[in-house]
Tab-separated table of C-alpha atoms in Angstrom:
chain	number	residue	atom	x	y	z
A	10	MET	CA	-11.077	10.398	12.881
A	11	SER	CA	-11.292	13.352	10.452
A	12	PRO	CA	-7.590	14.117	9.984
A	13	SER	CA	-7.020	17.162	7.806
A	14	ARG	CA	-6.290	16.417	4.181
A	15	SER	CA	-3.066	18.412	4.453
A	16	ARG	CA	-1.864	16.102	7.216
A	17	VAL	CA	-2.616	13.015	5.122
A	18	ARG	CA	-0.770	14.569	2.195
A	19	THR	CA	2.106	15.272	4.572
A	20	ALA	CA	2.250	11.586	5.450
A	21	LEU	CA	3.001	10.665	1.872
A	22	VAL	CA	5.381	13.510	1.121
A	23	VAL	CA	7.435	12.436	4.145
A	24	ALA	CA	8.030	9.119	2.436
A	25	TRP	CA	10.497	10.499	-0.049
A	26	THR	CA	11.121	14.133	0.884
A	27	GLY	CA	12.823	13.061	4.089
A	28	ALA	CA	14.808	10.401	2.266
A	29	GLN	CA	17.063	13.120	0.886
A	30	ALA	CA	18.341	13.713	4.416
A	31	LEU	CA	18.897	10.079	5.350
A	32	ASN	CA	22.680	10.218	5.218
A	33	THR	CA	23.065	13.597	6.881
A	34	ASP	CA	20.511	13.668	9.734
A	35	HIS	CA	21.379	11.348	12.605
A	36	HIS	CA	18.762	12.164	15.251
A	37	GLY	CA	17.668	9.286	17.447
A	38	ALA	CA	14.300	7.737	16.654
A	39	SER	CA	12.406	9.329	19.530
A	40	GLY	CA	14.314	12.619	19.715
A	41	GLY	CA	14.251	13.271	15.974
A	42	TRP	CA	10.563	12.464	15.766
A	43	SER	CA	9.706	14.741	18.683
A	44	ARG	CA	11.633	17.658	17.248
A	45	ALA	CA	10.179	17.151	13.781
A	46	HIS	CA	6.669	16.878	15.149
A	47	SER	CA	6.912	20.115	17.138
A	48	ALA	CA	8.412	21.877	14.130
A	49	ALA	CA	5.202	21.280	12.204
A	50	GLN	CA	3.671	24.342	13.838
A	51	HIS	CA	6.398	26.538	12.397
A	52	SER	CA	7.475	25.042	9.107
A	53	ARG	CA	5.720	22.379	7.082
A	54	ARG	CA	8.888	21.847	5.082
A	55	GLN	CA	11.021	21.315	8.193
A	56	PHE	CA	8.473	18.829	9.441
A	57	LEU	CA	8.640	16.846	6.221
A	58	VAL	CA	12.419	16.598	6.210
A	59	GLY	CA	12.792	15.969	9.907
A	60	ALA	CA	10.059	13.349	10.156
A	61	GLY	CA	11.228	11.611	7.033
A	62	ALA	CA	14.735	11.309	8.442
A	63	SER	CA	13.369	10.053	11.741
A	64	VAL	CA	11.533	7.269	9.988
A	65	ALA	CA	14.503	5.595	8.416
A	66	VAL	CA	17.827	6.591	9.984
A	67	GLY	CA	19.563	4.039	12.134
A	68	MET	CA	16.503	1.951	12.949
A	69	PRO	CA	16.677	-1.847	13.254
A	70	VAL	CA	14.830	-3.968	10.732
A	71	GLU	CA	11.345	-5.064	11.723
A	72	THR	CA	11.196	-8.851	12.066
A	73	LYS	CA	8.200	-9.568	14.300
A	74	ALA	CA	4.940	-10.474	12.572
A	75	HIS	CA	1.486	-11.086	13.972
A	76	PRO	CA	0.768	-14.770	14.766
A	77	SER	CA	-2.137	-14.813	12.340
A	78	TYR	CA	0.203	-14.520	9.381
A	79	VAL	CA	3.512	-15.928	10.649
A	80	GLY	CA	4.775	-19.146	9.136
A	81	ASP	CA	4.004	-18.852	5.452
A	82	GLY	CA	7.058	-16.773	4.563
A	83	ARG	CA	5.032	-13.847	3.288
A	84	GLN	CA	4.959	-11.454	6.223
A	85	ALA	CA	6.319	-7.930	5.801
A	86	THR	CA	10.118	-7.759	6.180
A	87	GLY	CA	12.780	-5.140	5.697
A	88	VAL	CA	10.788	-2.311	7.303
A	89	PRO	CA	12.640	-0.261	9.948
A	90	ALA	CA	11.089	-0.854	13.363
A	91	GLY	CA	10.206	2.810	13.871
A	92	ALA	CA	8.828	3.272	10.377
A	93	LEU	CA	5.591	1.445	11.090
A	94	ASP	CA	4.905	3.627	14.113
A	95	ALA	CA	5.675	6.756	12.102
A	96	ALA	CA	3.454	5.540	9.258
A	97	VAL	CA	0.571	5.039	11.675
A	98	GLU	CA	1.097	8.479	13.185
A	99	LEU	CA	1.360	10.230	9.850
A	100	GLY	CA	-1.675	8.402	8.484
A	101	ALA	CA	-3.656	9.468	11.565
A	102	LEU	CA	-4.435	5.815	12.349
A	103	GLY	CA	-3.270	5.861	15.957
A	104	GLY	CA	-6.752	5.868	17.467
A	105	THR	CA	-8.225	3.391	15.017
A	106	ARG	CA	-9.174	-0.171	15.941
A	107	PRO	CA	-8.088	-2.965	13.573
A	108	TYR	CA	-8.928	-6.626	14.135
A	109	VAL	CA	-7.669	-9.715	12.340
A	110	VAL	CA	-10.384	-12.176	11.311
A	111	VAL	CA	-8.913	-15.495	12.442
A	112	ASP	CA	-10.054	-18.489	10.363
A	113	GLY	CA	-13.477	-16.963	9.898
A	114	ARG	CA	-14.323	-17.643	13.529
A	115	GLU	CA	-13.040	-14.880	15.803
A	116	LEU	CA	-11.765	-11.320	15.890
A	117	GLU	CA	-8.341	-10.642	17.374
A	118	ALA	CA	-7.376	-7.073	18.183
A	119	VAL	CA	-4.033	-5.932	16.782
A	120	ALA	CA	-2.086	-2.700	16.914
A	121	ALA	CA	-2.443	-0.405	13.921
A	122	ARG	CA	1.281	-0.868	13.158
A	123	ASP	CA	0.773	-4.635	12.891
A	124	ALA	CA	-2.223	-4.146	10.614
A	125	VAL	CA	-0.112	-1.952	8.325
A	126	ALA	CA	2.664	-4.567	8.340
A	127	MET	CA	0.153	-7.233	7.392
A	128	LEU	CA	-1.021	-5.198	4.410
A	129	LEU	CA	2.529	-4.488	3.243
A	130	SER	CA	2.856	-8.133	2.229
A	131	ALA	CA	0.142	-7.817	-0.442
A	132	ASP	CA	0.181	-6.863	-4.115
A	133	THR	CA	-3.376	-5.560	-3.889
A	134	ILE	CA	-5.246	-4.212	-0.859
A	135	TRP	CA	-9.026	-4.084	-1.138
A	136	LEU	CA	-10.644	-1.526	1.167
A	137	GLY	CA	-14.339	-2.337	1.443
A	138	GLU	CA	-16.260	0.888	1.869
A	139	HIS	CA	-19.812	1.927	2.626
A	140	HIS	CA	-20.281	4.460	-0.131
A	141	GLU	CA	-22.140	7.053	1.928
A	142	ALA	CA	-19.837	6.912	4.966
A	143	ALA	CA	-17.408	9.817	5.303
A	144	ASN	CA	-15.461	7.947	7.980
A	145	ASP	CA	-14.650	5.208	5.490
A	146	ARG	CA	-13.132	7.720	3.094
A	147	GLU	CA	-10.927	9.218	5.805
A	148	MET	CA	-9.808	5.722	6.789
A	149	GLN	CA	-8.926	4.966	3.180
A	150	ALA	CA	-6.796	8.094	2.912
A	151	GLY	CA	-5.006	7.259	6.143
A	152	ILE	CA	-4.309	3.649	5.177
A	153	ILE	CA	-2.960	4.680	1.771
A	154	ALA	CA	-0.720	7.222	3.480
A	155	ALA	CA	0.584	4.685	5.990
A	156	ILE	CA	1.283	2.067	3.309
A	157	ALA	CA	3.224	4.581	1.222
A	158	VAL	CA	5.328	5.813	4.130
A	159	ALA	CA	6.168	2.273	5.249
A	160	LYS	CA	7.048	1.147	1.710
A	161	ALA	CA	9.238	4.207	1.179
A	162	SER	CA	11.141	3.528	4.384
A	163	ARG	CA	12.166	0.190	2.914
A	164	THR	CA	13.626	1.661	-0.280
A	165	ASN	CA	14.311	5.346	0.569
A	166	SER	CA	12.501	6.303	-2.612
A	167	LYS	CA	9.046	7.123	-3.883
A	168	PRO	CA	6.980	3.924	-3.580
A	169	CYS	CA	5.001	2.389	-6.414
A	170	VAL	CA	1.520	2.813	-4.976
A	171	GLY	CA	-1.630	3.120	-7.057
A	172	VAL	CA	-5.232	3.755	-6.062
A	173	GLY	CA	-7.921	1.720	-7.803
A	174	LEU	CA	-11.408	3.192	-8.092
A	175	GLU	CA	-14.572	1.191	-8.588
A	176	ALA	CA	-16.299	4.556	-9.025
A	177	VAL	CA	-14.688	5.337	-12.407
A	178	ARG	CA	-15.372	3.301	-15.527
A	179	ALA	CA	-12.374	1.936	-17.392
A	180	GLU	CA	-12.955	4.044	-20.493
A	181	PHE	CA	-12.311	7.169	-18.422
A	182	GLN	CA	-8.758	6.212	-17.499
A	183	PRO	CA	-7.443	9.124	-19.627
A	184	ALA	CA	-9.428	11.526	-17.435
A	185	LEU	CA	-7.792	10.130	-14.295
A	186	ASP	CA	-4.352	10.346	-15.900
A	187	ALA	CA	-4.955	13.970	-16.877
A	188	TYR	CA	-6.151	14.821	-13.372
A	189	VAL	CA	-3.064	13.330	-11.688
A	190	ALA	CA	-0.839	15.108	-14.227
A	191	GLY	CA	-2.467	18.444	-13.355
A	192	GLU	CA	-3.891	18.875	-16.834
A	193	LEU	CA	-7.471	19.435	-15.645
A	194	GLY	CA	-7.300	23.035	-14.536
A	195	GLU	CA	-10.508	22.949	-12.508
A	196	GLY	CA	-9.337	20.209	-10.166
A	197	LEU	CA	-12.071	17.941	-8.845
A	198	GLU	CA	-14.701	19.759	-10.859
A	199	GLY	CA	-12.716	19.149	-14.028
A	200	LEU	CA	-12.436	15.462	-13.177
A	201	ARG	CA	-16.127	15.262	-12.386
A	202	VAL	CA	-16.948	16.514	-15.859
A	203	ALA	CA	-14.223	14.602	-17.740
A	204	ALA	CA	-15.088	11.272	-16.103
A	205	ARG	CA	-18.843	11.909	-16.306
A	206	TRP	CA	-18.839	11.081	-12.621
A	207	ASP	CA	-22.437	12.017	-11.822
A	208	GLU	CA	-23.731	9.967	-14.733
A	209	HIS	CA	-22.027	6.740	-13.685
A	210	TRP	CA	-21.611	6.950	-9.895
A	211	PRO	CA	-24.406	7.996	-7.511
A	212	PHE	CA	-22.131	9.324	-4.747
A	213	PRO	CA	-20.609	12.817	-4.990
A	214	ILE	CA	-17.014	13.209	-6.081
A	215	ALA	CA	-16.452	15.634	-3.197
A	216	SER	CA	-16.706	12.739	-0.759
A	217	TYR	CA	-13.586	11.226	-2.377
A	218	ALA	CA	-11.623	14.491	-2.232
A	219	SER	CA	-9.181	13.353	0.476
A	220	VAL	CA	-7.988	10.406	-1.624
A	221	LEU	CA	-8.170	12.037	-5.043
A	222	GLU	CA	-6.387	15.261	-4.133
A	223	MET	CA	-3.703	13.408	-2.201
A	224	SER	CA	-3.025	11.152	-5.180
A	225	ARG	CA	-2.778	14.086	-7.571
A	226	GLU	CA	-0.404	16.106	-5.394
A	227	LEU	CA	1.907	13.151	-4.900
A	228	GLY	CA	1.697	11.713	-8.402
A	229	PHE	CA	0.165	8.379	-7.412
A	230	PRO	CA	-1.680	6.772	-10.322
A	231	LEU	CA	-5.442	6.541	-10.130
A	232	VAL	CA	-6.704	3.379	-11.802
A	233	ALA	CA	-10.194	3.129	-13.289
A	234	LEU	CA	-11.620	-0.255	-12.294
A	235	GLY	CA	-15.310	0.416	-12.878
A	236	THR	CA	-17.207	-1.866	-15.226
A	237	SER	CA	-19.030	-0.468	-18.239
A	238	SER	CA	-22.623	0.127	-17.209
A	239	ASP	CA	-23.707	-0.332	-20.826
A	240	ASP	CA	-22.252	-3.842	-20.901
A	241	LEU	CA	-23.738	-4.672	-17.514
A	242	ARG	CA	-27.174	-3.617	-18.737
A	243	VAL	CA	-26.807	-5.875	-21.766
A	244	VAL	CA	-26.044	-8.817	-19.498
A	245	GLU	CA	-28.943	-7.985	-17.188
A	246	ARG	CA	-31.334	-7.973	-20.155
A	247	GLU	CA	-29.949	-10.762	-22.333
A	248	GLY	CA	-27.287	-12.676	-20.409
A	249	LEU	CA	-23.574	-13.234	-21.000
A	250	ALA	CA	-24.174	-14.712	-24.446
A	251	ALA	CA	-25.134	-11.249	-25.692
A	252	LEU	CA	-21.625	-9.878	-25.226
A	253	ASP	CA	-19.470	-9.793	-28.353
A	254	GLU	CA	-15.673	-9.867	-28.611
A	255	ASN	CA	-15.433	-6.080	-28.378
A	256	ALA	CA	-17.449	-6.072	-25.164
A	257	TRP	CA	-15.231	-8.721	-23.572
A	258	ARG	CA	-12.167	-6.663	-24.472
A	259	ARG	CA	-13.724	-3.541	-22.945
A	260	LEU	CA	-14.206	-5.575	-19.789
A	261	SER	CA	-10.511	-6.607	-19.819
A	262	LEU	CA	-11.688	-10.197	-20.182
A	263	PRO	CA	-10.621	-11.232	-23.701
A	264	GLU	CA	-10.941	-14.893	-22.686
A	265	GLY	CA	-14.706	-14.434	-22.441
A	266	ALA	CA	-17.084	-16.331	-20.174
A	267	THR	CA	-14.661	-19.226	-19.767
A	268	THR	CA	-12.885	-17.117	-17.138
A	269	PHE	CA	-15.708	-17.884	-14.701
A	270	ALA	CA	-15.767	-21.630	-15.100
A	271	SER	CA	-13.131	-23.057	-12.740
A	272	PHE	CA	-13.765	-20.461	-10.054
A	273	SER	CA	-17.532	-20.933	-10.095
A	274	ALA	CA	-17.412	-24.729	-10.021
A	275	THR	CA	-15.946	-25.028	-6.512
A	276	ARG	CA	-17.959	-25.875	-3.433
A	277	ALA	CA	-16.728	-22.696	-1.795
A	278	PHE	CA	-18.180	-20.520	-4.535
A	279	GLN	CA	-21.414	-22.484	-4.587
A	280	SER	CA	-21.887	-21.696	-0.901
A	281	TYR	CA	-20.913	-18.071	-1.524
A	282	SER	CA	-23.359	-17.728	-4.393
A	283	THR	CA	-26.213	-19.211	-2.356
A	284	GLN	CA	-25.620	-17.352	0.891
A	285	VAL	CA	-24.119	-14.048	-0.283
A	286	LEU	CA	-24.838	-13.332	-3.935
A	287	ALA	CA	-28.335	-14.714	-4.348
A	288	PRO	CA	-29.919	-12.667	-1.541
A	289	SER	CA	-28.254	-9.509	-2.839
A	290	VAL	CA	-29.632	-9.811	-6.388
A	291	ALA	CA	-32.990	-11.441	-5.712
A	292	ALA	CA	-36.149	-9.432	-6.389
A	293	PRO	CA	-39.666	-10.545	-5.469
A	294	ALA	CA	-40.999	-10.312	-9.015
A	295	SER	CA	-37.924	-11.615	-10.815
A	296	SER	CA	-38.258	-14.478	-13.227
A	297	ALA	CA	-35.642	-17.228	-13.151
A	298	GLU	CA	-34.065	-15.822	-16.319
A	299	THR	CA	-33.965	-12.278	-14.959
A	300	PHE	CA	-32.419	-13.482	-11.741
A	301	ALA	CA	-29.764	-15.485	-13.602
A	302	ASN	CA	-28.848	-12.472	-15.735
A	303	HIS	CA	-28.513	-10.164	-12.727
A	304	PHE	CA	-26.464	-12.837	-11.009
A	305	CYS	CA	-24.096	-13.003	-13.997
A	306	SER	CA	-23.893	-9.207	-14.103
A	307	ARG	CA	-22.666	-9.132	-10.507
A	308	ILE	CA	-20.034	-11.816	-11.168
A	309	LEU	CA	-18.923	-9.941	-14.280
A	310	TRP	CA	-18.506	-6.766	-12.245
A	311	ASP	CA	-16.171	-8.500	-9.774
A	312	GLU	CA	-14.186	-10.329	-12.456
A	313	SER	CA	-13.676	-7.228	-14.561
A	314	MET	CA	-12.413	-5.167	-11.609
A	315	ALA	CA	-10.132	-8.015	-10.589
A	316	ALA	CA	-8.680	-8.367	-14.075
A	317	ARG	CA	-7.776	-4.689	-14.352
A	318	ALA	CA	-6.265	-4.617	-10.870
A	319	ALA	CA	-4.134	-7.691	-11.632
A	320	GLN	CA	-3.024	-6.221	-14.952
A	321	TRP	CA	-1.862	-2.996	-13.286
A	322	VAL	CA	0.266	-4.968	-10.821
A	323	ASP	CA	1.723	-7.351	-13.398
A	324	GLU	CA	2.772	-4.488	-15.659
A	325	ARG	CA	4.820	-3.007	-12.789
A	326	ARG	CA	6.111	-6.174	-11.163
A	327	ASP	CA	9.749	-4.984	-11.149
A	328	LEU	CA	8.753	-1.837	-9.182
A	329	ASP	CA	7.358	-3.640	-6.105
A	330	PRO	CA	3.829	-2.344	-6.797
A	331	THR	CA	0.932	-2.047	-4.389
A	332	LEU	CA	-2.550	-1.224	-5.642
A	333	VAL	CA	-4.984	-0.038	-2.972
A	334	VAL	CA	-8.540	-0.510	-4.228
A	335	LEU	CA	-11.574	1.459	-3.078
A	336	ALA	CA	-14.616	-0.732	-3.659
A	337	GLY	CA	-17.991	-1.404	-2.102
A	338	ALA	CA	-17.990	-3.723	0.892
A	339	GLU	CA	-20.194	-6.210	-0.940
A	340	HIS	CA	-17.443	-6.830	-3.501
A	341	VAL	CA	-14.809	-7.514	-0.845
A	342	THR	CA	-16.363	-9.779	1.782
A	343	PHE	CA	-16.621	-13.538	2.312
A	344	GLY	CA	-13.760	-14.714	0.182
A	345	CYS	CA	-15.168	-15.179	-3.304
A	346	GLY	CA	-15.514	-11.602	-4.486
A	347	ALA	CA	-13.145	-9.352	-6.411
A	348	PRO	CA	-10.071	-9.858	-4.152
A	349	ALA	CA	-10.130	-13.645	-4.592
A	350	ARG	CA	-10.633	-13.312	-8.338
A	351	CYS	CA	-7.690	-10.925	-8.475
A	352	ALA	CA	-5.612	-13.318	-6.373
A	353	ARG	CA	-6.331	-16.137	-8.800
A	354	ARG	CA	-4.884	-14.039	-11.619
A	355	LEU	CA	-1.817	-12.897	-9.651
A	356	ASP	CA	-1.053	-16.121	-7.811
A	357	LYS	CA	1.614	-17.282	-10.274
A	358	THR	CA	3.522	-13.979	-10.249
A	359	SER	CA	3.234	-12.970	-6.583
A	360	ASN	CA	6.069	-15.272	-5.425
A	361	ASP	CA	6.478	-14.771	-1.672
A	362	ARG	CA	3.749	-12.120	-1.371
A	363	PHE	CA	0.020	-12.278	-0.868
A	364	ALA	CA	-1.770	-11.453	-4.089
A	365	ALA	CA	-4.662	-9.814	-2.262
A	366	ARG	CA	-5.633	-8.656	1.204
A	367	SER	CA	-9.086	-7.425	2.144
A	368	VAL	CA	-10.164	-4.878	4.758
A	369	LEU	CA	-13.748	-4.170	5.757
A	370	LEU	CA	-14.014	-0.594	7.020
A	371	ASN	CA	-16.332	0.382	9.866
A	372	PRO	CA	-18.657	-2.592	9.475
A	373	SER	CA	-22.202	-2.420	10.769
A	374	PRO	CA	-24.085	-5.435	12.144
A	375	ASP	CA	-25.602	-5.968	8.698
A	376	ASP	CA	-22.153	-6.725	7.295
A	377	PHE	CA	-21.866	-9.730	9.605
A	378	VAL	CA	-25.247	-11.250	8.788
A	379	LEU	CA	-25.664	-14.427	6.727
A	380	ASN	CA	-28.816	-16.513	6.847
A	381	HIS	CA	-30.243	-14.222	9.546
A	382	ARG	CA	-27.348	-14.794	11.950
A	383	LEU	CA	-24.165	-12.941	12.825
A	384	THR	CA	-21.032	-14.616	11.530
A	385	LEU	CA	-17.374	-13.961	10.744
A	386	GLY	CA	-17.103	-16.714	8.151
A	387	LEU	CA	-18.973	-18.437	5.360
A	388	GLN	CA	-19.145	-22.186	5.884
A	389	PHE	CA	-18.846	-24.566	2.976
A	390	ALA	CA	-18.326	-28.272	2.429
A	391	ASN	CA	-14.636	-28.760	1.699
A	392	ASP	CA	-13.752	-31.148	-1.101
A	393	GLU	CA	-10.216	-32.366	-1.784
A	394	GLN	CA	-10.957	-32.224	-5.493
A	395	ASP	CA	-11.464	-28.458	-5.315
A	396	ASP	CA	-7.854	-27.739	-6.256
A	397	ASP	CA	-8.750	-24.207	-7.370
A	398	ALA	CA	-11.079	-23.496	-4.437
A	399	PRO	CA	-11.233	-19.764	-3.700
A	400	TYR	CA	-10.418	-20.275	-0.031
A	401	LYS	CA	-6.831	-21.138	-1.014
A	402	MET	CA	-6.298	-17.834	-2.778
A	403	ALA	CA	-8.312	-15.552	-0.563
A	404	GLN	CA	-7.845	-14.077	2.851
A	405	VAL	CA	-6.788	-16.643	5.449
A	406	ASP	CA	-4.423	-19.428	4.457
A	407	SER	CA	-5.953	-22.322	6.386
A	408	ARG	CA	-5.922	-25.150	3.888
A	409	ASP	CA	-8.211	-27.346	5.974
A	410	SER	CA	-10.615	-24.556	6.868
A	411	THR	CA	-14.279	-24.814	6.000
A	412	ASN	CA	-14.841	-21.103	6.508
A	413	LEU	CA	-14.338	-18.241	4.108
A	414	PRO	CA	-13.586	-15.307	6.426
A	415	LEU	CA	-15.519	-12.081	6.282
A	416	SER	CA	-12.234	-10.336	5.365
A	417	ASP	CA	-8.593	-10.338	6.430
A	418	LEU	CA	-9.136	-7.336	8.672
A	419	VAL	CA	-12.003	-5.306	9.963
A	420	TRP	CA	-10.886	-1.793	10.797
A	421	PHE	CA	-12.860	0.761	12.794
A	422	SER	CA	-12.405	4.512	13.022
A	423	PRO	CA	-11.576	5.951	16.464
A	424	TRP	CA	-14.351	5.997	19.033
A	425	THR	CA	-16.561	9.084	18.804
A	426	PRO	CA	-19.612	10.080	20.869
A	427	ASP	CA	-21.913	8.791	18.107
A	428	CYS	CA	-20.292	5.326	17.926
A	429	VAL	CA	-22.606	2.438	18.724
């Protein structure tokens, strides 16, 4: 994929720069786009204005939705028909390959424009990354760009889009705010120092440059979702009971451990914990107590991220907010991770929108493996008494399903010679 960072930035600037010309530029959809696109070689500014006008002038409203999410009243509406195509082009997603995970049983190929439309119906979008994969980072930048352009075409104004980062601990939110505001004169290096990035995240900040620099230039908030490593270590050593009231507040979980109870009691979560969580935290020499503490630490990590993401959305509900979260794939997959926990918190305020959508980026065969077999869904024994079962608030709304899908979408970068 590897679109230039300047092109991704362009995609977002188009969203509201071109809106200034909406009532004066009346090019046709195809003609205006062609002229604006060719102008990019001569004038970046002309490209921004021309493409932005092409996106939104005189285009019919998009009404068609993909069959996998038609019927529940929450599909994307009010987006000009040409805006989705322009968003895909400007986000450099045209050669990418998205698939809908249907009921945790099959993959159905969809056009990139339909994948973007599907995500537009969500308050939070969780992009599951493989931390060392550069392609995942480029995909994230492109998806954020496309979402912003499509949202802006609906309102002709700067969209309320935030970017949530698992990589940055919550206490360093001021550092992210200062970076976006341009108050850290050394750019990424200043943020690396101010957020103590190398101390708390093992992957270099430079690998996130495409997303971070784009957000700063366009004034999109960066949201620190990372969980305090000090508190996680306490739990790993001594369990949840060792956390005091101050620790629970730092974790954005003032309600304490009771927040886990209803979610963890369902049959869906019990299957998830056995088939997904337990293998990921088990160690050959672990005692039962050590295992239980590490297990709780992982749940705490997901719940804390979910709580902060939900809080950011709720505080901006009147602005039509969308928070795009960059998190490890293991936190996003199989329906009972951070997206479902976030959905539980947002479900009452999301009205006709999905509280959370999940996307697994460039999955490898290992991402599809449960119990030594390839699968697209996690099976569990459905129980009518599970009124709060995670499958109802997670990715695919099939009330009678006994599968928690891998994710809403899996999305691959364009084919390259080294693709397998």
